Coordinates of C-alpha atoms in Angstrom, one line a residue:
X1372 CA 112.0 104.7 111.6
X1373 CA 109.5 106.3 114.1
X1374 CA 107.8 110.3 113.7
X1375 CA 106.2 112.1 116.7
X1376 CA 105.0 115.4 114.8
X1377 CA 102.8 116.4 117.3
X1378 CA 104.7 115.7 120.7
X1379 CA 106.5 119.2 120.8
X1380 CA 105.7 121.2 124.1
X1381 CA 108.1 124.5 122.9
X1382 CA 105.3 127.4 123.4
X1383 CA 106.7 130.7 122.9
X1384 CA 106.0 133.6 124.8
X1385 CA 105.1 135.2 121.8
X1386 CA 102.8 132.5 120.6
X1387 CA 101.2 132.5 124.3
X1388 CA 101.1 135.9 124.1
X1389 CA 98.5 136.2 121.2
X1390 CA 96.2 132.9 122.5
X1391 CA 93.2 133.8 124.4
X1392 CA 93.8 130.1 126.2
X1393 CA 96.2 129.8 129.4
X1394 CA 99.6 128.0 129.6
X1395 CA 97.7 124.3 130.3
X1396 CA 94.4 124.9 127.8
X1397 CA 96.8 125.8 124.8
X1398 CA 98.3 122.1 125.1
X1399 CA 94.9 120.1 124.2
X1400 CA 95.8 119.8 120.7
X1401 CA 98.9 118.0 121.8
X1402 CA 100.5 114.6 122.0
X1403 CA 102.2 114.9 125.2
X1404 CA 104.8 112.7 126.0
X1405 CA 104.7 110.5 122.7
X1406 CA 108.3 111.5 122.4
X1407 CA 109.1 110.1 125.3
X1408 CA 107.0 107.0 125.5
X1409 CA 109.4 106.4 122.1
X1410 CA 112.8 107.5 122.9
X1411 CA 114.1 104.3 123.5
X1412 CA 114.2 103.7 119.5
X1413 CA 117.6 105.4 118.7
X1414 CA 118.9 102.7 121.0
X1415 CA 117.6 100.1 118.9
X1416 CA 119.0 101.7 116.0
X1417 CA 116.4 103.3 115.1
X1418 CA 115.7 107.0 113.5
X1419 CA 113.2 109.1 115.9
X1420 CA 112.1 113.0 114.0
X1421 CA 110.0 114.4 117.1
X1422 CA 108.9 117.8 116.0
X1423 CA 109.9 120.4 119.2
X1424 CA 107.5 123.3 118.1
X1425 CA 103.7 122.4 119.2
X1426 CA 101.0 121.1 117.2
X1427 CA 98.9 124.4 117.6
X1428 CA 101.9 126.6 116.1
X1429 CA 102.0 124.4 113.1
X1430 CA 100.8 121.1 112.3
X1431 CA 103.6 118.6 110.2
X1432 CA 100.9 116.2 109.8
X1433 CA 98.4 118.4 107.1
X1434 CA 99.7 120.0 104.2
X1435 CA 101.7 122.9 103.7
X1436 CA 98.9 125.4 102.6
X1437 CA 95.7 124.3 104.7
X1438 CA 94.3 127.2 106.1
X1439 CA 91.1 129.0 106.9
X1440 CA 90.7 132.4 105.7
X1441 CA 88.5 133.4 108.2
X1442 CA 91.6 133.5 110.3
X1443 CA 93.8 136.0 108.4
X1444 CA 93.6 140.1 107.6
X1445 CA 94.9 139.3 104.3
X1446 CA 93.5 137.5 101.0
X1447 CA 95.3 133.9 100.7
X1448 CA 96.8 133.1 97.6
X1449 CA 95.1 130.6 95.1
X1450 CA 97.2 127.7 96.1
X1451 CA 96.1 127.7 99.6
X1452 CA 93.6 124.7 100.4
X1453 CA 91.0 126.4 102.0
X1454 CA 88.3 123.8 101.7
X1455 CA 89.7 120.3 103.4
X1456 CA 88.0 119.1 105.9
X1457 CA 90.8 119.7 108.5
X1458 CA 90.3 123.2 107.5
X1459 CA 86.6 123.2 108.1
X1460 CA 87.2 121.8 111.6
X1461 CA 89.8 124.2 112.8
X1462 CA 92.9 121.8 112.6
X1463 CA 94.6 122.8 109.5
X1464 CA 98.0 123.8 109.0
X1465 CA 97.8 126.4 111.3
X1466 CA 95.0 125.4 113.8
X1467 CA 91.9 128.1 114.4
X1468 CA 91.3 125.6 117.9
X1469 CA 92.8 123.1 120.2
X1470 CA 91.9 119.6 120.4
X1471 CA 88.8 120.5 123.0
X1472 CA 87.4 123.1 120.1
X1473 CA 88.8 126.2 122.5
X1474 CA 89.3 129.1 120.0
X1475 CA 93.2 130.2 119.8
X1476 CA 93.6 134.0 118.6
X1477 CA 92.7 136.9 120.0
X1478 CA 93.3 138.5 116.8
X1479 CA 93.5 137.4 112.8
X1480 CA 96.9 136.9 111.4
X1481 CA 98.8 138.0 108.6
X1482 CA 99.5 135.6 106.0
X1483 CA 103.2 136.2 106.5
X1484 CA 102.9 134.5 109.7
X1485 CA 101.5 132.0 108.3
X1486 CA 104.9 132.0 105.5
X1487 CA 107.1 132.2 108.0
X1488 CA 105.7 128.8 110.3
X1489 CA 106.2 127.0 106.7
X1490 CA 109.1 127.6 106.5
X1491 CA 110.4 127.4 109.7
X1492 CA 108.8 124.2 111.1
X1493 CA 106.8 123.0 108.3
X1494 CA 109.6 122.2 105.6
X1495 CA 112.5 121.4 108.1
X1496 CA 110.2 118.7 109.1
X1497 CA 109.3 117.5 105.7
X1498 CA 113.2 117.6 104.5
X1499 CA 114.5 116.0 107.3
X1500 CA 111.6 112.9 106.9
X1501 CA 112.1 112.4 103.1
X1502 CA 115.7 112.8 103.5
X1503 CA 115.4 109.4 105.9
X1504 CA 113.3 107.3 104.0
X1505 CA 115.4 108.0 100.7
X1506 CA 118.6 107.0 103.0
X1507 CA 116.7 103.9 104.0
X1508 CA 115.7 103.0 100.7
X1509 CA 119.3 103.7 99.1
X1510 CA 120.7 101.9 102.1
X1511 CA 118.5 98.8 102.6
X1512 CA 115.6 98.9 99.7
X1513 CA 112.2 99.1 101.7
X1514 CA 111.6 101.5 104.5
X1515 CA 108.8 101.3 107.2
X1516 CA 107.6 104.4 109.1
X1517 CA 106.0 104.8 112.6
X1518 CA 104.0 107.5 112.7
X1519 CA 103.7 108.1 116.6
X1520 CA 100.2 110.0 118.5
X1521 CA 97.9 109.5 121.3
X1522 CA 94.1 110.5 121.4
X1523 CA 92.2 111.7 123.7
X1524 CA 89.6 109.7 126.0
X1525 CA 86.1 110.3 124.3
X1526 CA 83.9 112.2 126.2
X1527 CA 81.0 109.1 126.3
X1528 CA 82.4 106.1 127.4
X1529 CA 80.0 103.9 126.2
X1530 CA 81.5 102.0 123.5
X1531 CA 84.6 102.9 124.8
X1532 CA 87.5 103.0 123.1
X1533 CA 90.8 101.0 122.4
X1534 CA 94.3 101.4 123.6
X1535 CA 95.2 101.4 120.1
X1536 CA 94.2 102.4 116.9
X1537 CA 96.4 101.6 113.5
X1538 CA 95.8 104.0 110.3
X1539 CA 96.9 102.9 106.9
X1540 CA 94.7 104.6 105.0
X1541 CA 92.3 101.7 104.2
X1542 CA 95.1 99.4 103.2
X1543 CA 96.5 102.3 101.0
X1544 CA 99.9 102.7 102.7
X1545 CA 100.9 99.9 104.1
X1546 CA 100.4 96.1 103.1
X1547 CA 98.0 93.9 104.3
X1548 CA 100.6 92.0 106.0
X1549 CA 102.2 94.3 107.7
X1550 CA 99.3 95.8 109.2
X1551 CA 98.1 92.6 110.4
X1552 CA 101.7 91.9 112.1
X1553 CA 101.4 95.5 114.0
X1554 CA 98.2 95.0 115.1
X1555 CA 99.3 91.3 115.9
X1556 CA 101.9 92.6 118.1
X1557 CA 100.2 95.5 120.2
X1558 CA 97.7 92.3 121.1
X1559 CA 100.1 89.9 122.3
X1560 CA 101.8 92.7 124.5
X1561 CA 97.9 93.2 125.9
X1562 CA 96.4 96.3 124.0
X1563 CA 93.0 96.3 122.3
X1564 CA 93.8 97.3 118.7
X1565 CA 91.1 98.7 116.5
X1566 CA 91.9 99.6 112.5
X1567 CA 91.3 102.9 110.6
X1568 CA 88.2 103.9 113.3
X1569 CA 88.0 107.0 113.9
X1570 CA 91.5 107.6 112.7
X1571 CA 92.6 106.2 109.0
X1572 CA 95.7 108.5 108.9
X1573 CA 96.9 111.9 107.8
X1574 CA 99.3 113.9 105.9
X1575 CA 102.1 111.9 107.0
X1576 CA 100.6 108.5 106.6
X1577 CA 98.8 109.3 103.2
X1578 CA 102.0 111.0 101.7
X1579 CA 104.5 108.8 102.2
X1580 CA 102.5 105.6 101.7
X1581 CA 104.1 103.7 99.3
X1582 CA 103.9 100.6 99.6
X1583 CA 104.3 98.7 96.6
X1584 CA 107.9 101.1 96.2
X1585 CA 108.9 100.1 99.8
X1586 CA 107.7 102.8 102.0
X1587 CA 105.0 101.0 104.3
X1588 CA 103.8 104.3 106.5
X1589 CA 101.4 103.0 109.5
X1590 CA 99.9 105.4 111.9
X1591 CA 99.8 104.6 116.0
X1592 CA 97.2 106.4 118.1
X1593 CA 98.0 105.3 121.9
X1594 CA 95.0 106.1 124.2
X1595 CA 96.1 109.1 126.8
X1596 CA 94.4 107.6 129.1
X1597 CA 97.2 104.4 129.2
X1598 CA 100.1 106.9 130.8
X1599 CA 98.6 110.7 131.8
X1600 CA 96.5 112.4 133.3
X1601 CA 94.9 114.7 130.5
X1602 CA 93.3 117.2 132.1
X1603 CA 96.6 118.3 134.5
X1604 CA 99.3 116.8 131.3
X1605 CA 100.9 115.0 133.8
X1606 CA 102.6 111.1 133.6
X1607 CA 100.8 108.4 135.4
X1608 CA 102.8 106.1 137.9
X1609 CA 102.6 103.1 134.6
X1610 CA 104.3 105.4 132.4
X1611 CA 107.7 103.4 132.9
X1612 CA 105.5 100.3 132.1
X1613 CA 103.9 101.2 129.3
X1614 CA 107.5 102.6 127.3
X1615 CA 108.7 99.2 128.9
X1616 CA 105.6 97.1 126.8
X1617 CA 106.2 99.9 123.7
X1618 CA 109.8 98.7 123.5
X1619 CA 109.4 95.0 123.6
X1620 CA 107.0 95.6 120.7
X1621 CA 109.6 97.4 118.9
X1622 CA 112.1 95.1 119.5
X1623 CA 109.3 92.7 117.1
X1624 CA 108.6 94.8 114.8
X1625 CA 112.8 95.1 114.3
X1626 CA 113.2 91.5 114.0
X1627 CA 110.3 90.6 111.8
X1628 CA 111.9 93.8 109.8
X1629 CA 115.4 91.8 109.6
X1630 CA 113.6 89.3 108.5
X1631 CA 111.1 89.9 105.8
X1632 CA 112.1 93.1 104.6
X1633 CA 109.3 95.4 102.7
X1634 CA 107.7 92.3 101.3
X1635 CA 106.1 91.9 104.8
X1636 CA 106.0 88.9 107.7
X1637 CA 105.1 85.7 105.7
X1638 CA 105.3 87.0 102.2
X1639 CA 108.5 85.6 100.8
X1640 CA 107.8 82.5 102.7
X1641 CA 104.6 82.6 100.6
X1642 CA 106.6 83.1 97.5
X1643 CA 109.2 80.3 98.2

């Protein structure tokens, strides 16, 4: 099954409203157009939970309670994790910025705000995600999870980049040999693949992880640069290519699925 938490593009006026940012600046936090680059999964029979609501509203992919008190009239309560490092850099549950550092707010906000994205976004999300993996384990025993973004061009280029880059957590939520098939199959289809640098994984991918239970969770960061324009958050002319390339490699990732199950490509081979 596949995840896109950060792909939603639903601003409302009231949350536009209360930014300081305009209509185009508030999306830099964004994965725009993950969703779509993806949608072709439920064809091949395969779950997609895109979140609708925008990153910047509320963020699926941290936990429930990470926020900074600096952006709220009211004390927080004691279980809030005010110390994370997502937290120190603006991009906790409820972000203080966008992706380019761009303050939000033009005002602090009441912790019941804060209550009231939780529960609306936050654990709808969260239910609907564990409610699919348990189906998939009761159903099949072993359940592997996409968990779909894009990242932004850096601002040096000299280094570069890759097209991809695959976050397990350090090996810690998905096996070896799965994560060497992924990356396997992005290069085959062309894509320069890098592992765990600069992004290892988050809530999603660190939460879920399990697996030695059968819940593999593997992170994909696609480069924006592949398919949009960033600055105007609109499709390139290769955008039909690149969903074109995304779905042949899902179409391997299925089959290697079919055949290996949770033990991973090679493994019961191994064992035999």
């Amino acid at each position: 099954m596949l995840t896109s938490p950060h792909s939603g593009s639903r601003y409302s006026r009231e949350f536009l409203e209360s930014s300081r940012l305009d209509s185009l600046s508030i999306r830099g936090s964004e994965d725009a157009f993950v969703d779509e680059l993806f949608e072709m999964a439920p064809d091949l029979g395969l779950p997609l939970l895109a979140a609708q609501f925008p990153r910047a509203w509320c963020d699926v992919n941290r936990e429930p309670w990470e926020l900074d008190p600096a952006m709220f009239t009211d004390h927080l309560p004691d279980y809030v994790n005010t110390t994370s490092p997502r937290v120190a850099a603006g991009l906790g549950t409820l972000a203080r910025i966008v992706g380019a550092g761009e303050p939000i707010y033009t005002r602090k906000l009441s912790f019941q705000e804060a209550q009231a994205r939780v529960e609306q976004c936050w654990l709808p999300f969260h239910e609907a995600l564990a409610k699919l993996i348990d189906d998939n384990l009761a159903r099949f025993g072993h359940c592997l999870v996409l968990d779909c973004h894009s990242m932004p061009t850096p601002l040096s280029r000299l280094g570069g980049r890759p097209d991809v880059v695959l976050g397990d957590g350090h090996g810690t939520s998905c096996l070896p040999a799965w994560s060497n098939h992924i990356a396997a199959g992005f290069g085959r289809l062309g894509f320069s693949v890098r592992r765990n640098d600069p992004y290892a994984g988050g809530f999603i991918t660190r939460h879920y992880g399990n697996p030695h239970e059968g819940v593999q969770v593997m992170q994909i960061e696609l480069a924006r640069g592949l398919y949009m324009n960033e600055r105007q958050f609109t499709r390139k002319p290769v955008f039909e290519t690149l969903r074109q390339k995304l779905t042949c490699f899902l179409e391997g990732v299925i089959a290697t699925e079919q055949s290996w199950g949770a033990r991973g490509p090679g493994l019961a081979e191994a064992a035999e």
